XYZ file of C-alpha atoms in Angstrom:
627
model
C -15.574 -49.077 90.791
C -18.298 -49.478 93.620
C -19.441 -52.790 94.910
C -22.760 -52.595 93.089
C -20.985 -51.850 89.812
C -19.144 -54.866 90.399
C -22.287 -57.071 91.172
C -24.213 -55.590 88.333
C -21.537 -56.615 85.720
C -21.126 -60.168 87.409
C -24.929 -60.361 87.047
C -24.744 -59.344 83.373
C -21.965 -61.606 82.509
C -24.032 -64.570 83.771
C -26.914 -63.961 81.314
C -26.140 -65.897 77.926
C -24.917 -63.578 75.061
C -28.352 -64.646 72.956
C -30.470 -63.684 75.762
C -28.892 -60.430 76.427
C -29.104 -59.701 72.305
C -32.767 -60.512 72.209
C -33.588 -58.323 75.101
C -31.744 -55.400 73.291
C -33.526 -56.465 70.041
C -36.833 -56.152 71.997
C -35.839 -52.824 73.644
C -34.971 -51.396 70.152
C -38.333 -52.622 68.441
C -40.231 -50.736 71.020
C -38.418 -47.557 70.736
C -38.465 -47.988 67.000
C -42.048 -48.492 67.210
C -42.678 -45.203 68.933
C -41.144 -43.039 66.255
C -42.073 -44.692 63.395
C -45.478 -42.743 63.025
C -44.062 -39.363 64.051
C -44.574 -36.958 61.217
C -41.009 -35.620 59.551
C -42.389 -31.881 59.710
C -42.380 -31.484 63.545
C -38.709 -31.780 63.605
C -37.777 -29.672 67.114
C -40.234 -31.761 69.231
C -39.111 -35.000 68.526
C -35.195 -34.630 68.687
C -35.001 -36.404 72.093
C -36.846 -39.544 70.932
C -34.733 -39.963 67.499
C -31.424 -39.466 69.997
C -32.585 -42.447 72.146
C -33.690 -44.580 69.307
C -30.347 -44.135 67.291
C -28.468 -44.955 70.556
C -30.179 -48.315 71.357
C -29.439 -49.392 67.512
C -25.747 -48.390 67.912
C -25.416 -50.372 71.144
C -27.582 -53.476 69.193
C -25.428 -53.189 66.268
C -22.128 -53.175 68.263
C -23.131 -56.101 70.418
C -24.119 -58.333 67.486
C -20.574 -57.304 65.866
C -18.818 -58.150 68.991
C -20.480 -61.328 69.500
C -21.345 -62.646 66.151
C -19.837 -66.112 66.577
C -21.847 -66.952 69.723
C -24.886 -65.666 68.224
C -24.798 -67.517 65.159
C -24.404 -70.536 67.189
C -27.397 -69.807 69.183
C -29.398 -69.498 65.785
C -29.072 -65.895 64.536
C -29.875 -65.697 61.042
C -28.226 -63.332 58.342
C -31.580 -61.775 57.607
C -32.050 -60.660 61.218
C -28.734 -58.981 60.991
C -29.623 -57.291 57.597
C -32.660 -56.363 59.133
C -31.236 -54.288 62.060
C -28.840 -52.579 59.354
C -32.373 -51.806 57.357
C -33.828 -50.195 60.290
C -30.509 -48.263 60.850
C -30.854 -47.073 57.224
C -34.565 -46.209 57.578
C -33.687 -44.019 60.702
C -31.040 -42.199 58.827
C -33.249 -41.538 55.919
C -36.045 -40.541 58.078
C -33.337 -38.145 59.933
C -32.871 -36.712 56.387
C -36.594 -36.201 55.801
C -36.640 -34.255 59.162
C -33.662 -32.066 58.804
C -32.492 -32.216 54.982
C -29.157 -32.725 56.388
C -27.553 -34.632 53.247
C -24.783 -36.415 55.439
C -27.878 -38.447 57.177
C -28.955 -39.642 53.438
C -25.252 -40.506 52.687
C -25.307 -42.718 55.966
C -28.626 -44.532 54.848
C -26.848 -45.260 51.396
C -23.818 -46.798 53.154
C -25.799 -49.124 55.205
C -28.081 -50.123 52.522
C -25.068 -50.560 50.216
C -23.703 -53.018 52.609
C -26.822 -55.107 52.949
C -26.963 -55.424 49.195
C -23.243 -56.219 48.874
C -23.621 -58.831 51.731
C -27.014 -60.383 50.550
C -28.300 -60.260 53.998
C -31.941 -60.988 52.752
C -31.085 -63.553 49.551
C -30.521 -66.443 51.546
C -33.793 -68.685 52.111
C -35.775 -65.756 50.299
C -37.452 -68.104 47.644
C -38.644 -70.561 50.501
C -39.939 -67.859 53.087
C -42.507 -65.538 51.615
C -41.877 -63.282 54.651
C -38.359 -62.986 53.737
C -39.103 -62.618 49.992
C -41.276 -59.405 50.988
C -38.631 -57.933 53.388
C -36.056 -58.236 50.535
C -38.469 -56.634 48.316
C -38.987 -53.610 50.808
C -35.574 -53.342 51.325
C -34.754 -52.714 47.533
C -37.507 -50.392 47.166
C -36.165 -48.500 50.381
C -32.652 -48.210 48.990
C -34.362 -47.204 45.602
C -35.780 -44.253 47.005
C -32.256 -43.139 49.152
C -30.513 -43.780 45.561
C -33.228 -41.648 43.656
C -32.896 -38.621 46.182
C -28.954 -39.031 46.117
C -28.756 -39.075 42.564
C -26.799 -42.075 42.249
C -28.652 -43.213 38.875
C -26.317 -46.275 38.297
C -27.279 -47.746 41.343
C -30.728 -47.032 40.860
C -30.725 -48.981 37.290
C -28.877 -51.558 38.941
C -31.434 -51.924 41.788
C -34.673 -51.577 39.311
C -32.839 -54.539 37.551
C -32.762 -56.542 40.726
C -36.277 -55.529 41.682
C -37.511 -56.693 38.325
C -35.717 -60.252 38.554
C -36.634 -60.890 42.197
C -40.168 -60.104 41.509
C -40.550 -62.423 38.525
C -38.717 -65.265 40.757
C -41.069 -64.518 43.628
C -44.232 -64.802 41.029
C -42.827 -68.189 40.030
C -42.047 -69.509 43.079
C -45.253 -68.342 45.286
C -48.842 -67.582 44.427
C -48.906 -65.081 41.377
C -51.352 -62.839 43.168
C -49.233 -62.411 46.141
C -46.788 -60.376 44.154
C -49.178 -58.613 41.699
C -48.694 -55.234 43.545
C -44.663 -55.459 43.536
C -45.099 -55.694 39.798
C -47.027 -52.149 39.802
C -44.243 -50.650 41.979
C -41.815 -52.047 39.330
C -43.935 -50.394 36.536
C -44.051 -46.934 38.852
C -40.415 -46.722 38.932
C -39.673 -47.742 35.225
C -42.108 -45.192 34.119
C -40.663 -42.708 36.786
C -36.887 -42.988 35.168
C -38.662 -42.995 31.308
C -39.654 -39.415 32.308
C -36.606 -38.243 34.430
C -34.432 -39.147 31.413
C -30.648 -38.749 31.130
C -31.311 -35.493 29.149
C -33.175 -34.167 32.138
C -30.210 -34.564 34.266
C -27.641 -33.499 31.886
C -26.250 -30.991 34.539
C -27.486 -31.617 38.333
C -30.526 -29.609 39.597
C -29.301 -29.172 42.876
C -27.308 -25.987 43.284
C -23.711 -26.463 42.040
C -20.794 -24.348 43.069
C -19.007 -25.521 39.531
C -21.993 -23.911 37.506
C -23.692 -21.550 39.908
C -22.693 -18.468 41.645
C -21.169 -18.983 45.065
C -23.529 -17.308 47.536
C -20.546 -14.945 48.819
C -20.389 -13.251 45.461
C -23.954 -13.133 44.516
C -24.545 -9.140 43.594
C -25.126 -7.030 46.834
C -28.415 -5.217 47.152
C -28.629 -1.727 48.344
C -29.817 -1.541 52.210
C -32.701 0.924 51.843
C -33.944 -1.337 49.169
C -33.726 -4.558 50.875
C -34.936 -3.737 54.285
C -34.201 -7.420 55.331
C -31.690 -10.151 54.017
C -34.164 -13.349 54.416
C -32.915 -16.623 53.617
C -34.833 -19.894 52.643
C -35.164 -22.074 55.691
C -38.146 -24.031 54.752
C -40.057 -25.431 51.851
C -43.452 -27.469 51.690
C -43.797 -29.505 48.365
C -46.898 -30.891 47.111
C -48.534 -32.085 44.063
C -51.801 -33.582 43.115
C -52.599 -34.798 39.570
C -54.671 -37.650 38.051
C -51.968 -40.322 36.608
C -49.157 -38.036 37.313
C -45.684 -39.701 37.226
C -44.053 -40.712 40.622
C -42.329 -43.323 42.756
C -43.822 -43.972 45.994
C -44.934 -40.718 47.339
C -42.382 -38.637 45.474
C -44.015 -37.170 42.362
C -41.860 -36.333 39.309
C -42.744 -32.452 40.071
C -41.866 -32.447 43.866
C -38.926 -34.607 43.187
C -37.411 -31.870 40.751
C -38.370 -29.016 43.418
C -36.581 -31.023 46.327
C -33.491 -31.735 44.155
C -33.610 -27.973 43.302
C -33.447 -27.257 47.080
C -30.111 -28.917 47.587
C -26.275 -28.215 47.478
C -24.642 -30.604 45.154
C -21.683 -32.307 46.204
C -18.936 -29.958 44.688
C -17.666 -31.447 41.621
C -19.096 -35.074 42.296
C -21.777 -34.835 39.392
C -19.084 -34.979 37.255
C -16.798 -37.815 38.593
C -16.970 -41.357 36.813
C -19.205 -43.754 38.887
C -16.393 -44.781 41.059
C -18.326 -44.886 44.385
C -17.958 -48.549 44.901
C -18.002 -49.151 48.665
C -15.862 -51.877 49.985
C -17.560 -54.838 50.108
C -15.570 -56.792 52.417
C -15.038 -54.038 55.004
C -16.990 -53.160 57.848
C -20.409 -51.601 57.840
C -20.649 -47.961 57.848
C -17.086 -47.689 56.279
C -16.118 -47.887 52.725
C -13.037 -46.828 50.763
C -14.567 -43.774 49.675
C -15.915 -41.678 52.522
C -19.584 -40.824 51.206
C -20.062 -38.447 54.221
C -17.262 -35.970 52.800
C -18.454 -35.933 49.560
C -21.761 -34.040 50.524
C -21.181 -30.439 50.374
C -18.594 -27.630 51.089
C -18.859 -27.389 55.354
C -18.443 -23.815 54.728
C -22.245 -23.664 52.569
C -25.376 -22.983 54.656
C -27.283 -26.238 55.270
C -29.875 -27.507 53.182
C -33.444 -25.840 53.394
C -35.534 -28.102 55.198
C -38.400 -29.916 52.885
C -41.549 -31.447 53.806
C -42.946 -33.327 50.650
C -46.585 -33.891 51.193
C -48.320 -36.290 49.007
C -51.959 -35.738 48.164
C -52.541 -34.074 51.761
C -55.974 -33.650 52.887
C -56.390 -29.862 53.569
C -56.216 -30.155 57.402
C -53.086 -32.002 57.189
C -51.815 -29.147 54.997
C -52.689 -26.458 57.204
C -51.082 -28.402 60.233
C -47.839 -28.638 58.397
C -47.755 -25.048 57.293
C -48.658 -23.984 60.911
C -46.006 -26.146 62.763
C -43.200 -25.147 60.205
C -44.179 -21.106 60.346
C -43.843 -21.846 64.369
C -40.547 -22.988 63.885
C -39.165 -20.672 61.353
C -36.260 -18.385 62.477
C -36.660 -14.927 62.320
C -34.512 -14.309 59.147
C -36.387 -17.243 57.560
C -38.439 -17.823 54.529
C -40.974 -20.621 53.919
C -41.515 -21.742 50.307
C -44.611 -23.121 49.472
C -44.714 -25.220 45.930
C -48.380 -26.317 45.043
C -48.991 -28.124 41.465
C -52.442 -29.399 40.944
C -55.586 -28.973 38.517
C -58.049 -26.014 39.207
C -61.476 -27.215 40.704
C -64.504 -25.362 41.756
C -67.169 -26.517 44.663
C -70.281 -25.814 42.946
C -69.537 -28.979 40.321
C -70.534 -32.674 41.431
C -69.176 -35.061 39.178
C -69.955 -38.661 38.913
C -66.742 -40.521 39.112
C -65.859 -44.204 38.315
C -62.846 -45.618 40.477
C -59.973 -46.121 38.605
C -56.174 -47.045 39.599
C -57.148 -49.232 42.562
C -54.122 -51.496 41.479
C -51.938 -48.212 42.102
C -53.219 -47.532 45.367
C -52.444 -50.775 46.531
C -49.164 -50.346 45.280
C -48.811 -47.005 47.219
C -49.650 -48.989 50.433
C -46.576 -51.444 49.842
C -44.463 -48.317 49.571
C -45.892 -46.340 52.192
C -43.317 -47.243 54.713
C -40.251 -46.384 53.076
C -41.537 -42.741 51.682
C -44.114 -40.936 53.683
C -44.400 -38.594 56.322
C -43.834 -41.746 58.814
C -41.280 -44.538 59.384
C -42.798 -48.125 59.320
C -41.383 -51.557 60.036
C -41.529 -54.227 57.438
C -44.946 -55.124 58.818
C -48.152 -53.608 57.850
C -47.890 -49.871 57.249
C -50.022 -48.133 60.220
C -50.050 -44.479 58.655
C -53.238 -42.883 59.506
C -53.360 -40.859 56.188
C -55.300 -42.375 53.599
C -54.486 -41.695 49.638
C -57.408 -40.231 47.790
C -58.544 -42.226 44.920
C -56.832 -41.980 41.512
C -60.198 -41.118 39.779
C -60.208 -38.921 36.934
C -61.040 -35.411 36.808
C -62.289 -33.133 33.874
C -58.883 -31.420 33.194
C -57.295 -34.897 32.574
C -59.001 -35.832 29.752
C -58.233 -32.664 27.921
C -56.200 -32.308 24.881
C -52.859 -30.915 25.197
C -52.735 -27.012 25.482
C -56.597 -26.773 26.122
C -57.601 -24.339 29.103
C -60.333 -25.310 31.534
C -63.486 -23.517 30.140
C -64.858 -22.415 33.756
C -63.720 -20.135 36.251
C -61.833 -21.880 39.010
C -61.144 -20.526 42.633
C -58.784 -23.396 44.177
C -56.374 -26.054 43.769
C -57.991 -29.568 43.475
C -56.089 -31.725 45.898
C -58.318 -34.946 46.110
C -61.813 -36.246 44.461
C -64.199 -33.744 42.841
C -67.629 -33.451 44.154
C -66.884 -33.328 47.728
C -67.054 -29.735 48.384
C -64.103 -27.718 49.909
C -62.890 -30.894 51.782
C -60.005 -31.336 49.112
C -59.570 -27.817 48.061
C -56.725 -25.354 48.915
C -57.787 -21.783 48.171
C -55.729 -18.602 48.272
C -57.512 -17.553 51.697
C -55.763 -20.895 53.190
C -52.537 -19.264 52.638
C -53.363 -15.703 54.061
C -52.845 -16.634 57.786
C -49.251 -17.497 57.327
C -48.631 -14.451 55.294
C -47.590 -13.114 58.993
C -44.306 -14.837 58.137
C -42.482 -14.368 54.968
C -43.794 -16.759 52.048
C -42.319 -17.142 48.683
C -45.118 -18.997 46.957
C -45.017 -21.170 43.604
C -48.089 -22.116 42.070
C -48.275 -24.706 39.090
C -51.916 -24.883 38.005
C -54.679 -23.763 35.339
C -56.074 -22.017 38.127
C -52.810 -20.157 39.321
C -54.421 -16.859 38.477
C -56.793 -16.818 41.547
C -53.931 -16.669 43.923
C -53.300 -13.376 42.784
C -55.704 -12.597 45.746
C -53.073 -13.305 48.147
C -51.261 -9.904 47.083
C -52.522 -7.107 49.101
C -54.427 -9.485 51.612
C -51.362 -10.087 53.485
C -51.424 -10.170 57.195
C -47.861 -8.966 58.162
C -45.508 -9.883 55.575
C -45.818 -9.396 51.813
C -45.773 -12.906 49.877
C -43.469 -13.258 46.710
C -45.584 -15.367 44.095
C -44.551 -17.100 40.959
C -47.531 -18.029 39.334
C -47.580 -20.789 36.244
C -49.508 -19.861 32.867
C -53.098 -20.900 33.275
C -52.735 -22.872 29.785
C -49.827 -24.987 29.379
C -48.073 -25.605 25.933
C -48.060 -28.893 24.909
C -44.582 -30.700 25.177
C -43.848 -34.355 24.202
C -45.713 -36.647 21.972
C -48.049 -38.286 24.263
C -51.619 -37.320 24.505
C -50.975 -35.536 27.940
C -47.338 -34.015 28.349
C -47.779 -33.858 31.979
C -47.842 -37.562 32.046
C -44.847 -37.919 30.237
C -42.401 -35.266 31.422
C -44.372 -33.400 34.317
C -45.046 -29.516 34.324
C -43.313 -27.354 31.777
C -43.425 -24.537 34.326
C -41.673 -26.510 36.938
C -38.890 -27.811 34.339
C -38.407 -24.187 33.537
C -37.692 -23.517 37.178
C -35.537 -26.509 37.648
C -34.012 -27.178 34.360
C -34.550 -24.108 32.141
C -32.344 -25.298 29.285
C -34.252 -28.767 29.105
C -37.330 -26.978 29.123
C -36.378 -24.649 26.309
C -35.464 -27.547 24.230
C -38.733 -29.540 25.191
C -40.699 -26.049 24.117
C -38.796 -26.904 20.635
C -39.330 -30.268 20.362
C -35.713 -31.018 20.808
C -34.793 -34.073 22.718
C -31.488 -35.344 24.347
C -30.409 -37.312 21.195
C -30.876 -34.262 18.790
C -28.417 -32.562 20.535
C -24.492 -32.637 20.682
C -22.899 -31.914 23.806
C -20.790 -28.949 22.636
C -23.808 -27.145 21.725
C -25.530 -27.788 24.817
C -22.449 -26.470 26.929
C -22.211 -23.733 24.772
C -26.153 -22.852 25.181
C -25.617 -23.568 29.097
C -22.794 -20.903 29.047
C -24.991 -18.431 27.326
C -28.160 -18.972 29.581
C -26.094 -18.672 32.655
C -24.637 -15.645 31.689
C -27.970 -14.145 30.812
C -29.362 -15.240 34.326
C -26.649 -13.593 36.051
C -27.010 -10.505 33.945
C -30.849 -10.307 34.909
C -29.594 -10.995 38.737
C -27.243 -7.967 38.272
C -30.053 -5.524 37.067
C -32.491 -6.766 39.897
C -29.604 -6.122 42.381
C -28.737 -2.795 41.177
C -32.254 -1.605 40.144
C -33.540 1.386 42.306
C -37.427 0.202 41.735
C -37.129 -3.404 42.484
C -39.832 -4.205 45.086
C -38.640 -4.915 48.544
C -40.358 -8.318 48.330
C -37.771 -9.387 45.611
C -34.888 -7.395 46.960
C -34.835 -8.853 50.491
C -34.729 -12.689 48.726
C -31.972 -11.903 46.176
C -29.199 -12.708 48.629
C -30.504 -16.631 48.999
C -28.932 -18.639 46.134
C -32.036 -20.832 46.257
C -34.638 -18.228 45.793
C -32.717 -16.084 43.520
C -32.311 -18.933 40.910
C -36.064 -19.800 40.896
C -36.473 -16.022 40.127
C -34.043 -15.612 37.496
C -35.510 -18.917 35.710
C -38.926 -17.372 35.946
C -37.718 -14.497 34.203
C -36.270 -16.792 31.285
C -39.569 -18.741 31.226
C -41.762 -15.598 31.102
C -39.667 -14.514 28.021
C -39.362 -17.451 25.999
C -42.917 -17.834 26.324
C -43.837 -14.394 25.482
C -42.132 -14.460 22.493
C -42.789 -17.937 21.491
C -44.692 -17.661 18.084
C -47.498 -20.366 19.259
C -48.050 -18.477 22.567
C -47.191 -14.900 21.515
C -49.730 -12.305 22.521
C -51.685 -15.277 24.326
C -51.557 -13.864 28.148
C -53.141 -17.177 29.164
C -49.647 -19.148 28.178
C -47.657 -16.555 29.793
C -46.362 -16.753 33.740
C -47.068 -13.961 36.090
C -45.507 -12.793 39.162
C -46.634 -10.788 41.983
C -45.753 -8.128 42.792
C -44.365 -7.015 39.555
C -40.795 -7.002 38.526
C -38.858 -3.888 37.168
C -39.427 -3.204 33.341
C -35.545 -3.717 32.983
C -36.086 -7.490 33.136
C -39.578 -7.445 31.363
C -39.821 -9.996 28.266
C -39.777 -7.511 25.627
C -36.534 -5.509 26.219
C -33.876 -5.820 24.073
C -31.547 -7.676 26.708
C -34.394 -10.197 27.413
C -35.055 -10.667 23.647
C -31.130 -11.101 23.065
C -31.082 -13.743 25.731
C -33.765 -15.938 23.628
C -32.540 -14.958 20.661
C -28.875 -16.387 21.128
C -30.451 -19.803 22.181
C -33.098 -19.797 19.304
C -30.184 -19.142 16.938
C -28.136 -21.932 18.390
C -30.626 -24.454 18.205
C -31.602 -23.033 14.618
C -35.092 -22.042 15.885
C -35.152 -18.337 15.291
C -38.400 -18.613 13.493
C -40.035 -20.334 16.332
C -39.860 -16.740 18.053
C -41.069 -13.399 17.401
C -38.536 -10.429 17.957
C -39.843 -6.981 18.032
C -36.399 -5.431 16.810
C -33.284 -6.542 15.163
C -31.203 -8.228 17.938
C -27.627 -8.176 16.793
C -25.534 -11.335 17.808
C -21.985 -11.544 19.209
C -19.622 -13.017 16.786
C -19.120 -16.131 19.312
C -22.741 -16.833 18.680
C -22.558 -16.903 15.153
C -19.292 -19.195 15.060
C -20.952 -21.450 17.617
C -23.829 -22.128 15.157
C -21.472 -23.463 12.426
C -20.258 -26.229 14.716
């Protein structure tokens, strides 16, 4: 060791432990503030920043562990330890949002769970207004992590704690100080009411227990599939008046996000035994959550950018950045869900939902394009008003009565500032795009096909009219988009269309139906892979498990809505795709009708469909319906 190093060590040892600790805290705070406003979607540019901030927080955490007793004697509070752990959890969650690597999400869960079990923020929270807010923010952040990680038992536990804490704070402090938190509670309760157990009977994520392993997907002939593309990135966004959401994650984008992840093999079926050790060291537990994420031999999750009510310029900037980073064999999925709009109509709007906007301000720092500290949000993104729009007041199943040319991603009456047009996507067709449009104006996006600038786009377009589901005045507000449910949970969508809820189904019947549907989807997949006239646009994505699954579920959705009595021969209720798929998978083929009639027979609903020919049923279907 050199003399200079020895002198430095001696000098450092002379500085009190508490002073060294607060110097580290200040350094960590400064680095955290530098990255909290960095967007999630610009991944590669800021890797160095995140590495540095992780490094300093690791040093800080280790230092307080090694010197805990001295620091406590010097006045260190438990909530201050909890705040460091919470920051680390935020960093891990931010890294998950940037990379979609589920191990980061698991690490965030571990830190947040340790904060919860050790009650770092609880002591003195009812005497200190700021400390009470810290605990509420922590619970909200942990809720988001558990929701995305699909740990539903913990979600319900946290919701109960959040309710009790808000009620206690309202009694202890001024009632108005926590009114917005009451709205946050209402938001998550509404979300969970919509995303029921029935909607999660099987995982939305790609499960190797239920779905084909990528290695055994049917091979597409090389002359047909000139490329073998993989889904690398996705942009997910929705804007509907009064749509179900929690923070900036709407019900539809949440389902799409879940559907673009690998399910931890078998973990969905394990009993809730994931209790972390409450007495162990933070960051470790009897169950290793990080090993419960995915088969390491599987490809990584596609990266997702979830945009909550983006401005047009922000949306375009995100697309441009992601396209620039897209690898040569990559496909970009764009999912847009919004009502159609025209720029020629100017409507007088009365502002509504201001309370919800205030609640969004509270939650913006645990689910947005930025990472915030416990202080006031510094996001430059402003949420558009929740003002009503014409389509929101229509009755279920109605269609808009005027031609629409865009998706409305903001207030009406402001020209094209809040509109997304088909032409906005065309410049990005220099790279392979897989576009899903869920809107009453989806038809106008056919204009993309044939106008591409280099790569032909694959388009899945929802019906212009959505058949009503549920019992509320607006089915979207109760369960979300039917088209999106077909793409993410097809059997549940089939049941909702028939008016069947989870309480009406026996699990044996449901499992039988799941098996039949899986078989039909695989048959369609084989037909496409072996077809001589499948369009290369579809052929080149059939090797990707996520995109293939969307396409096959689209075929099922189209068959069901084409044959359904109330939508039979009503083109406005039928989804479309561009380019066209082979006739072998069209809705009126014997194979497609057989797939639908098998399920209809199982649920005693054959009279709800129109079949153009007598479809013979296998014996196991008839025997299954007697159970």
